[in-house]
Amino acid sequence: MNLFAELGHTGVVKKDQRVTAGAAGVPQSAETDASTRQRVAISILEHGPSTAAELAERLGLTPAAIRRHLDVLLAAGHLDAREQRVYGARGRGRPAKVFVLTDAGRSVFYTAYDDLAIEALEFLATSAGPDAVTRFAEARMAESEERYRERMANAAPDTTSAQALSVALSEDGYVASTLPSAIGEQLCQHHCPVAHVAARFPQICEVETAAFSRLLGVHVQRLATIAHGDGICTTHVPNVRRTTTDMTTSERP
């Protein structure tokens, strides 16, 4: 579980919002279109970018039904359709489309649990001082950082450090990806489970950015954050030039 996930209780919120089949004696077939579309959005929030086939399998819906609900969510601006990233050899045919939540789609999941988290941290800052929030953030981030480091160490040899970190972040619900830039890479997080809390306490973003620098071995720079109104959390990861002292004897001129 990620930084402040316990305070945010995002998993609890998702389950509370879901209308389960059979509740109050209502059969699956009687489930409303609205609640089904909510289940689709929740599934994407929990699992990240998803194809129509993956959503249909997870939710027990027919391909035709899932496409109908996806069309409605796309028209409402809650989802965006993108070409699926393919790593390694690409098979025949066009890559499948994946569906991701937009800012409007993410805003549906703002709940009173965020208010509770903010109140708890405000109490901590008042009773123990502003530095206490930073220390708490660092302690919580340390657990995630260790997991990310292990995940990155086991990444494929042709995977960049930023790509490996994006996979680890996605496993924690951040729906992360990377983009090449002229002088490095951009690490993008399309969802932030604690965005509303981080908007009140920027220490959360600062601690996370510092952890990224340690994990990637370079000084990274935050260019944008969801917490401050941007659509995506974007972190610039510069290329690292190897010096002569970094090279082995055989590599030196």
PDB file of C-alpha atoms in Angstrom, residues 15-253:
ATOM      1  CA  LYS A  15     -15.710  -0.909  -2.454  1.00  0.00           C
ATOM      2  CA  ASP A  16     -18.291   1.336  -0.799  1.00  0.00           C
ATOM      3  CA  GLN A  17     -19.047   3.002  -4.108  1.00  0.00           C
ATOM      4  CA  ARG A  18     -19.527  -0.278  -5.968  1.00  0.00           C
ATOM      5  CA  VAL A  19     -23.080  -1.559  -6.360  1.00  0.00           C
ATOM      6  CA  THR A  20     -22.700  -5.295  -5.968  1.00  0.00           C
ATOM      7  CA  ALA A  21     -24.824  -7.831  -7.743  1.00  0.00           C
ATOM      8  CA  GLY A  22     -27.453  -9.385  -5.557  1.00  0.00           C
ATOM      9  CA  ALA A  23     -27.488  -6.517  -3.047  1.00  0.00           C
ATOM     10  CA  ALA A  24     -30.937  -6.103  -1.454  1.00  0.00           C
ATOM     11  CA  GLY A  25     -32.129  -9.020  -3.543  1.00  0.00           C
ATOM     12  CA  VAL A  26     -31.495  -7.257  -6.863  1.00  0.00           C
ATOM     13  CA  PRO A  27     -30.151  -9.715  -9.471  1.00  0.00           C
ATOM     14  CA  GLN A  28     -27.152  -8.929 -11.672  1.00  0.00           C
ATOM     15  CA  SER A  29     -29.418  -8.378 -14.675  1.00  0.00           C
ATOM     16  CA  ALA A  30     -31.212  -5.543 -12.857  1.00  0.00           C
ATOM     17  CA  GLU A  31     -28.038  -3.568 -12.188  1.00  0.00           C
ATOM     18  CA  THR A  32     -28.379  -0.029 -13.529  1.00  0.00           C
ATOM     19  CA  ASP A  33     -26.280   1.274 -16.391  1.00  0.00           C
ATOM     20  CA  ALA A  34     -24.924   4.002 -14.124  1.00  0.00           C
ATOM     21  CA  SER A  35     -23.634   1.559 -11.518  1.00  0.00           C
ATOM     22  CA  THR A  36     -22.122  -0.637 -14.230  1.00  0.00           C
ATOM     23  CA  ARG A  37     -20.257   2.320 -15.673  1.00  0.00           C
ATOM     24  CA  GLN A  38     -19.066   3.104 -12.154  1.00  0.00           C
ATOM     25  CA  ARG A  39     -17.705  -0.439 -11.899  1.00  0.00           C
ATOM     26  CA  VAL A  40     -15.903   0.077 -15.213  1.00  0.00           C
ATOM     27  CA  ALA A  41     -14.291   3.295 -13.946  1.00  0.00           C
ATOM     28  CA  ILE A  42     -13.343   1.675 -10.618  1.00  0.00           C
ATOM     29  CA  SER A  43     -11.736  -1.253 -12.427  1.00  0.00           C
ATOM     30  CA  ILE A  44      -9.590   1.128 -14.476  1.00  0.00           C
ATOM     31  CA  LEU A  45      -8.698   3.091 -11.345  1.00  0.00           C
ATOM     32  CA  GLU A  46      -7.617  -0.102  -9.567  1.00  0.00           C
ATOM     33  CA  HIS A  47      -5.792  -1.794 -12.456  1.00  0.00           C
ATOM     34  CA  GLY A  48      -4.624   1.113 -14.609  1.00  0.00           C
ATOM     35  CA  PRO A  49      -5.030   1.427 -18.397  1.00  0.00           C
ATOM     36  CA  SER A  50      -7.190  -1.467 -19.592  1.00  0.00           C
ATOM     37  CA  THR A  51      -8.406  -2.902 -22.870  1.00  0.00           C
ATOM     38  CA  ALA A  52     -12.076  -3.580 -23.511  1.00  0.00           C
ATOM     39  CA  ALA A  53     -11.368  -7.329 -23.393  1.00  0.00           C
ATOM     40  CA  GLU A  54      -9.672  -7.054 -19.986  1.00  0.00           C
ATOM     41  CA  LEU A  55     -12.563  -5.026 -18.581  1.00  0.00           C
ATOM     42  CA  ALA A  56     -15.149  -7.462 -19.934  1.00  0.00           C
ATOM     43  CA  GLU A  57     -13.341 -10.393 -18.322  1.00  0.00           C
ATOM     44  CA  ARG A  58     -12.907  -8.649 -14.964  1.00  0.00           C
ATOM     45  CA  LEU A  59     -16.497  -7.467 -14.743  1.00  0.00           C
ATOM     46  CA  GLY A  60     -18.226 -10.462 -16.280  1.00  0.00           C
ATOM     47  CA  LEU A  61     -19.709  -8.439 -19.145  1.00  0.00           C
ATOM     48  CA  THR A  62     -20.047  -9.248 -22.832  1.00  0.00           C
ATOM     49  CA  PRO A  63     -17.757  -7.407 -25.279  1.00  0.00           C
ATOM     50  CA  ALA A  64     -20.782  -5.625 -26.726  1.00  0.00           C
ATOM     51  CA  ALA A  65     -21.938  -4.457 -23.290  1.00  0.00           C
ATOM     52  CA  ILE A  66     -18.505  -3.206 -22.253  1.00  0.00           C
ATOM     53  CA  ARG A  67     -18.109  -1.277 -25.523  1.00  0.00           C
ATOM     54  CA  ARG A  68     -21.480   0.399 -24.950  1.00  0.00           C
ATOM     55  CA  HIS A  69     -20.465   1.562 -21.462  1.00  0.00           C
ATOM     56  CA  LEU A  70     -17.036   2.662 -22.679  1.00  0.00           C
ATOM     57  CA  ASP A  71     -18.648   4.774 -25.397  1.00  0.00           C
ATOM     58  CA  VAL A  72     -20.765   6.573 -22.798  1.00  0.00           C
ATOM     59  CA  LEU A  73     -17.772   7.215 -20.524  1.00  0.00           C
ATOM     60  CA  LEU A  74     -15.718   8.472 -23.470  1.00  0.00           C
ATOM     61  CA  ALA A  75     -18.507  10.819 -24.550  1.00  0.00           C
ATOM     62  CA  ALA A  76     -18.788  12.134 -20.975  1.00  0.00           C
ATOM     63  CA  GLY A  77     -15.066  12.890 -20.910  1.00  0.00           C
ATOM     64  CA  HIS A  78     -14.386  10.444 -18.070  1.00  0.00           C
ATOM     65  CA  LEU A  79     -12.190   8.164 -20.180  1.00  0.00           C
ATOM     66  CA  ASP A  80      -9.600   8.582 -22.888  1.00  0.00           C
ATOM     67  CA  ALA A  81      -8.665   5.893 -25.444  1.00  0.00           C
ATOM     68  CA  ARG A  82      -4.992   5.431 -26.318  1.00  0.00           C
ATOM     69  CA  GLU A  83      -2.900   2.992 -28.269  1.00  0.00           C
ATOM     70  CA  GLN A  84      -1.562   0.243 -26.019  1.00  0.00           C
ATOM     71  CA  ARG A  85       2.164   0.371 -25.357  1.00  0.00           C
ATOM     72  CA  VAL A  86       3.965  -2.720 -26.647  1.00  0.00           C
ATOM     73  CA  TYR A  87       7.385  -3.613 -25.299  1.00  0.00           C
ATOM     74  CA  GLY A  88       9.574  -5.968 -27.276  1.00  0.00           C
ATOM     75  CA  ALA A  89       8.502  -7.588 -30.552  1.00  0.00           C
ATOM     76  CA  ARG A  90       5.101  -6.419 -31.779  1.00  0.00           C
ATOM     77  CA  GLY A  91       2.688  -8.968 -33.235  1.00  0.00           C
ATOM     78  CA  ARG A  92       0.686  -8.579 -36.399  1.00  0.00           C
ATOM     79  CA  GLY A  93      -2.099  -6.028 -36.543  1.00  0.00           C
ATOM     80  CA  ARG A  94      -2.700  -2.774 -34.724  1.00  0.00           C
ATOM     81  CA  PRO A  95      -2.181  -2.668 -30.930  1.00  0.00           C
ATOM     82  CA  ALA A  96      -5.364  -2.792 -28.878  1.00  0.00           C
ATOM     83  CA  LYS A  97      -6.779   0.428 -27.463  1.00  0.00           C
ATOM     84  CA  VAL A  98      -6.458   0.960 -23.729  1.00  0.00           C
ATOM     85  CA  PHE A  99      -8.818   3.133 -21.736  1.00  0.00           C
ATOM     86  CA  VAL A 100      -7.557   5.510 -19.028  1.00  0.00           C
ATOM     87  CA  LEU A 101      -9.314   7.845 -16.604  1.00  0.00           C
ATOM     88  CA  THR A 102      -9.251  11.554 -17.375  1.00  0.00           C
ATOM     89  CA  ASP A 103      -9.146  14.302 -14.738  1.00  0.00           C
ATOM     90  CA  ALA A 104     -12.942  14.421 -14.830  1.00  0.00           C
ATOM     91  CA  GLY A 105     -13.100  10.680 -14.311  1.00  0.00           C
ATOM     92  CA  ARG A 106     -10.688  10.784 -11.380  1.00  0.00           C
ATOM     93  CA  SER A 107     -12.621  13.566  -9.680  1.00  0.00           C
ATOM     94  CA  VAL A 108     -15.549  11.182  -9.165  1.00  0.00           C
ATOM     95  CA  PHE A 109     -13.488   9.353  -6.542  1.00  0.00           C
ATOM     96  CA  TYR A 110     -12.893  12.360  -4.286  1.00  0.00           C
ATOM     97  CA  THR A 111     -14.473  11.415  -0.955  1.00  0.00           C
ATOM     98  CA  ALA A 112     -14.735  12.430   2.679  1.00  0.00           C
ATOM     99  CA  TYR A 113     -11.806  10.108   3.445  1.00  0.00           C
ATOM    100  CA  ASP A 114      -9.517  12.725   1.906  1.00  0.00           C
ATOM    101  CA  ASP A 115     -10.943  15.282   4.344  1.00  0.00           C
ATOM    102  CA  LEU A 116     -10.226  12.885   7.197  1.00  0.00           C
ATOM    103  CA  ALA A 117      -6.627  12.430   6.043  1.00  0.00           C
ATOM    104  CA  ILE A 118      -6.143  16.186   5.803  1.00  0.00           C
ATOM    105  CA  GLU A 119      -7.604  16.757   9.268  1.00  0.00           C
ATOM    106  CA  ALA A 120      -5.336  14.059  10.725  1.00  0.00           C
ATOM    107  CA  LEU A 121      -2.224  15.613   9.208  1.00  0.00           C
ATOM    108  CA  GLU A 122      -3.271  19.099  10.268  1.00  0.00           C
ATOM    109  CA  PHE A 123      -3.607  17.806  13.819  1.00  0.00           C
ATOM    110  CA  LEU A 124      -0.157  16.212  13.550  1.00  0.00           C
ATOM    111  CA  ALA A 125       1.354  19.474  12.262  1.00  0.00           C
ATOM    112  CA  THR A 126      -0.313  21.501  15.034  1.00  0.00           C
ATOM    113  CA  SER A 127       0.575  19.140  17.862  1.00  0.00           C
ATOM    114  CA  ALA A 128       4.080  18.093  16.786  1.00  0.00           C
ATOM    115  CA  GLY A 129       5.162  20.833  14.386  1.00  0.00           C
ATOM    116  CA  PRO A 130       5.242  21.087  10.574  1.00  0.00           C
ATOM    117  CA  ASP A 131       8.369  18.913  10.375  1.00  0.00           C
ATOM    118  CA  ALA A 132       6.345  16.022  11.794  1.00  0.00           C
ATOM    119  CA  VAL A 133       4.378  15.752   8.551  1.00  0.00           C
ATOM    120  CA  THR A 134       7.613  15.534   6.573  1.00  0.00           C
ATOM    121  CA  ARG A 135       9.003  12.873   8.914  1.00  0.00           C
ATOM    122  CA  PHE A 136       5.783  10.889   8.619  1.00  0.00           C
ATOM    123  CA  ALA A 137       5.880  11.165   4.821  1.00  0.00           C
ATOM    124  CA  GLU A 138       9.515  10.022   4.781  1.00  0.00           C
ATOM    125  CA  ALA A 139       8.767   7.045   7.005  1.00  0.00           C
ATOM    126  CA  ARG A 140       5.856   5.933   4.823  1.00  0.00           C
ATOM    127  CA  MET A 141       7.767   6.533   1.585  1.00  0.00           C
ATOM    128  CA  ALA A 142      10.692   4.453   2.845  1.00  0.00           C
ATOM    129  CA  GLU A 143       8.522   1.328   2.694  1.00  0.00           C
ATOM    130  CA  SER A 144       7.484   2.002  -0.902  1.00  0.00           C
ATOM    131  CA  GLU A 145      11.013   2.981  -1.894  1.00  0.00           C
ATOM    132  CA  GLU A 146      12.380  -0.369  -0.791  1.00  0.00           C
ATOM    133  CA  ARG A 147       9.783  -2.227  -2.859  1.00  0.00           C
ATOM    134  CA  TYR A 148      10.442  -0.022  -5.885  1.00  0.00           C
ATOM    135  CA  ARG A 149      14.186  -0.609  -5.604  1.00  0.00           C
ATOM    136  CA  GLU A 150      13.695  -4.368  -5.606  1.00  0.00           C
ATOM    137  CA  ARG A 151      11.290  -4.165  -8.554  1.00  0.00           C
ATOM    138  CA  MET A 152      13.745  -2.060 -10.527  1.00  0.00           C
ATOM    139  CA  ALA A 153      16.612  -4.432  -9.790  1.00  0.00           C
ATOM    140  CA  ASN A 154      14.627  -7.270 -11.373  1.00  0.00           C
ATOM    141  CA  ALA A 155      13.683  -5.336 -14.519  1.00  0.00           C
ATOM    142  CA  ALA A 156      14.670  -6.555 -17.979  1.00  0.00           C
ATOM    143  CA  PRO A 157      18.165  -5.501 -19.146  1.00  0.00           C
ATOM    144  CA  ASP A 158      16.775  -3.369 -21.992  1.00  0.00           C
ATOM    145  CA  THR A 159      14.482  -1.440 -19.617  1.00  0.00           C
ATOM    146  CA  THR A 160      15.574   2.000 -18.479  1.00  0.00           C
ATOM    147  CA  SER A 161      15.516   2.825 -14.784  1.00  0.00           C
ATOM    148  CA  ALA A 162      12.655   5.271 -15.337  1.00  0.00           C
ATOM    149  CA  GLN A 163      10.633   2.612 -17.191  1.00  0.00           C
ATOM    150  CA  ALA A 164      11.220   0.115 -14.400  1.00  0.00           C
ATOM    151  CA  LEU A 165      10.134   2.677 -11.817  1.00  0.00           C
ATOM    152  CA  SER A 166       6.995   3.465 -13.839  1.00  0.00           C
ATOM    153  CA  VAL A 167       6.004  -0.210 -13.725  1.00  0.00           C
ATOM    154  CA  ALA A 168       6.462  -0.267  -9.950  1.00  0.00           C
ATOM    155  CA  LEU A 169       4.426   2.916  -9.562  1.00  0.00           C
ATOM    156  CA  SER A 170       1.637   1.510 -11.722  1.00  0.00           C
ATOM    157  CA  GLU A 171       1.430  -1.507  -9.438  1.00  0.00           C
ATOM    158  CA  ASP A 172       0.656   0.977  -6.643  1.00  0.00           C
ATOM    159  CA  GLY A 173      -2.124   2.656  -8.605  1.00  0.00           C
ATOM    160  CA  TYR A 174      -0.263   5.612 -10.114  1.00  0.00           C
ATOM    161  CA  VAL A 175      -0.870   4.555 -13.740  1.00  0.00           C
ATOM    162  CA  ALA A 176       2.651   5.592 -14.707  1.00  0.00           C
ATOM    163  CA  SER A 177       4.483   5.644 -18.027  1.00  0.00           C
ATOM    164  CA  THR A 178       7.562   7.227 -19.574  1.00  0.00           C
ATOM    165  CA  LEU A 179       8.141   9.458 -22.569  1.00  0.00           C
ATOM    166  CA  PRO A 180      11.475  10.185 -24.251  1.00  0.00           C
ATOM    167  CA  SER A 181      12.785  13.732 -24.268  1.00  0.00           C
ATOM    168  CA  ALA A 182      15.731  15.402 -25.964  1.00  0.00           C
ATOM    169  CA  ILE A 183      17.858  15.234 -22.818  1.00  0.00           C
ATOM    170  CA  GLY A 184      16.402  12.281 -20.938  1.00  0.00           C
ATOM    171  CA  GLU A 185      12.969  10.893 -20.112  1.00  0.00           C
ATOM    172  CA  GLN A 186       9.744  12.108 -18.583  1.00  0.00           C
ATOM    173  CA  LEU A 187       8.190   9.954 -15.880  1.00  0.00           C
ATOM    174  CA  CYS A 188       4.414  10.481 -16.014  1.00  0.00           C
ATOM    175  CA  GLN A 189       1.893   9.518 -13.334  1.00  0.00           C
ATOM    176  CA  HIS A 190      -1.643   9.702 -14.718  1.00  0.00           C
ATOM    177  CA  HIS A 191      -3.333   9.112 -11.368  1.00  0.00           C
ATOM    178  CA  CYS A 192      -2.512  10.117  -7.800  1.00  0.00           C
ATOM    179  CA  PRO A 193      -4.435   8.362  -4.998  1.00  0.00           C
ATOM    180  CA  VAL A 194      -3.519  11.158  -2.560  1.00  0.00           C
ATOM    181  CA  ALA A 195      -3.786  14.218  -4.807  1.00  0.00           C
ATOM    182  CA  HIS A 196      -6.203  16.133  -2.587  1.00  0.00           C
ATOM    183  CA  VAL A 197      -4.084  15.499   0.509  1.00  0.00           C
ATOM    184  CA  ALA A 198      -0.900  16.451  -1.334  1.00  0.00           C
ATOM    185  CA  ALA A 199      -2.516  19.717  -2.447  1.00  0.00           C
ATOM    186  CA  ARG A 200      -2.707  20.717   1.231  1.00  0.00           C
ATOM    187  CA  PHE A 201       0.642  19.175   2.205  1.00  0.00           C
ATOM    188  CA  PRO A 202       3.229  19.622  -0.587  1.00  0.00           C
ATOM    189  CA  GLN A 203       5.724  17.761   1.605  1.00  0.00           C
ATOM    190  CA  ILE A 204       4.213  14.556   0.184  1.00  0.00           C
ATOM    191  CA  CYS A 205       5.285  15.452  -3.363  1.00  0.00           C
ATOM    192  CA  GLU A 206       8.667  16.709  -2.162  1.00  0.00           C
ATOM    193  CA  VAL A 207       9.413  13.482  -0.319  1.00  0.00           C
ATOM    194  CA  GLU A 208       8.333  11.411  -3.318  1.00  0.00           C
ATOM    195  CA  THR A 209      10.538  13.452  -5.665  1.00  0.00           C
ATOM    196  CA  ALA A 210      13.540  12.956  -3.385  1.00  0.00           C
ATOM    197  CA  ALA A 211      12.877   9.214  -3.368  1.00  0.00           C
ATOM    198  CA  PHE A 212      12.799   9.193  -7.178  1.00  0.00           C
ATOM    199  CA  SER A 213      16.213  10.879  -7.245  1.00  0.00           C
ATOM    200  CA  ARG A 214      17.654   8.214  -4.972  1.00  0.00           C
ATOM    201  CA  LEU A 215      16.078   5.365  -6.918  1.00  0.00           C
ATOM    202  CA  LEU A 216      17.192   6.680 -10.307  1.00  0.00           C
ATOM    203  CA  GLY A 217      20.620   7.888  -9.189  1.00  0.00           C
ATOM    204  CA  VAL A 218      20.155  11.356 -10.715  1.00  0.00           C
ATOM    205  CA  HIS A 219      18.716  14.693  -9.668  1.00  0.00           C
ATOM    206  CA  VAL A 220      15.161  14.688 -11.036  1.00  0.00           C
ATOM    207  CA  GLN A 221      12.912  17.714 -11.440  1.00  0.00           C
ATOM    208  CA  ARG A 222       9.153  17.842 -10.921  1.00  0.00           C
ATOM    209  CA  LEU A 223       7.570  19.707 -13.827  1.00  0.00           C
ATOM    210  CA  ALA A 224       3.893  19.251 -12.956  1.00  0.00           C
ATOM    211  CA  THR A 225       1.666  17.598 -10.357  1.00  0.00           C
ATOM    212  CA  ILE A 226      -1.974  16.560 -10.242  1.00  0.00           C
ATOM    213  CA  ALA A 227      -2.092  17.932  -6.694  1.00  0.00           C
ATOM    214  CA  HIS A 228      -1.506  21.440  -8.035  1.00  0.00           C
ATOM    215  CA  GLY A 229      -4.027  21.287 -10.848  1.00  0.00           C
ATOM    216  CA  ASP A 230      -2.013  19.713 -13.658  1.00  0.00           C
ATOM    217  CA  GLY A 231      -3.458  16.804 -15.604  1.00  0.00           C
ATOM    218  CA  ILE A 232      -0.458  14.528 -15.019  1.00  0.00           C
ATOM    219  CA  CYS A 233       2.390  14.355 -12.510  1.00  0.00           C
ATOM    220  CA  THR A 234       5.457  14.814 -14.709  1.00  0.00           C
ATOM    221  CA  THR A 235       9.040  14.330 -13.541  1.00  0.00           C
ATOM    222  CA  HIS A 236      12.050  15.056 -15.743  1.00  0.00           C
ATOM    223  CA  VAL A 237      14.737  12.365 -15.529  1.00  0.00           C
ATOM    224  CA  PRO A 238      17.964  13.576 -17.188  1.00  0.00           C
ATOM    225  CA  ASN A 239      20.398  11.380 -19.048  1.00  0.00           C
ATOM    226  CA  VAL A 240      23.554  10.598 -17.117  1.00  0.00           C
ATOM    227  CA  ARG A 241      26.869  10.951 -18.933  1.00  0.00           C
ATOM    228  CA  ARG A 242      29.349   8.313 -17.906  1.00  0.00           C
ATOM    229  CA  THR A 243      32.699   9.749 -16.889  1.00  0.00           C
ATOM    230  CA  THR A 244      36.068   8.155 -17.481  1.00  0.00           C
ATOM    231  CA  THR A 245      36.161   6.982 -13.870  1.00  0.00           C
ATOM    232  CA  ASP A 246      32.865   5.127 -14.424  1.00  0.00           C
ATOM    233  CA  MET A 247      34.264   3.123 -17.353  1.00  0.00           C
ATOM    234  CA  THR A 248      36.110  -0.145 -17.169  1.00  0.00           C
ATOM    235  CA  THR A 249      39.685  -0.327 -18.470  1.00  0.00           C
ATOM    236  CA  SER A 250      38.535  -1.908 -21.742  1.00  0.00           C
ATOM    237  CA  GLU A 251      36.065   0.922 -22.373  1.00  0.00           C
ATOM    238  CA  ARG A 252      38.553   3.754 -21.870  1.00  0.00           C
ATOM    239  CA  PRO A 253      40.117   5.317 -24.972  1.00  0.00           C
TER     240      PRO A 253
END
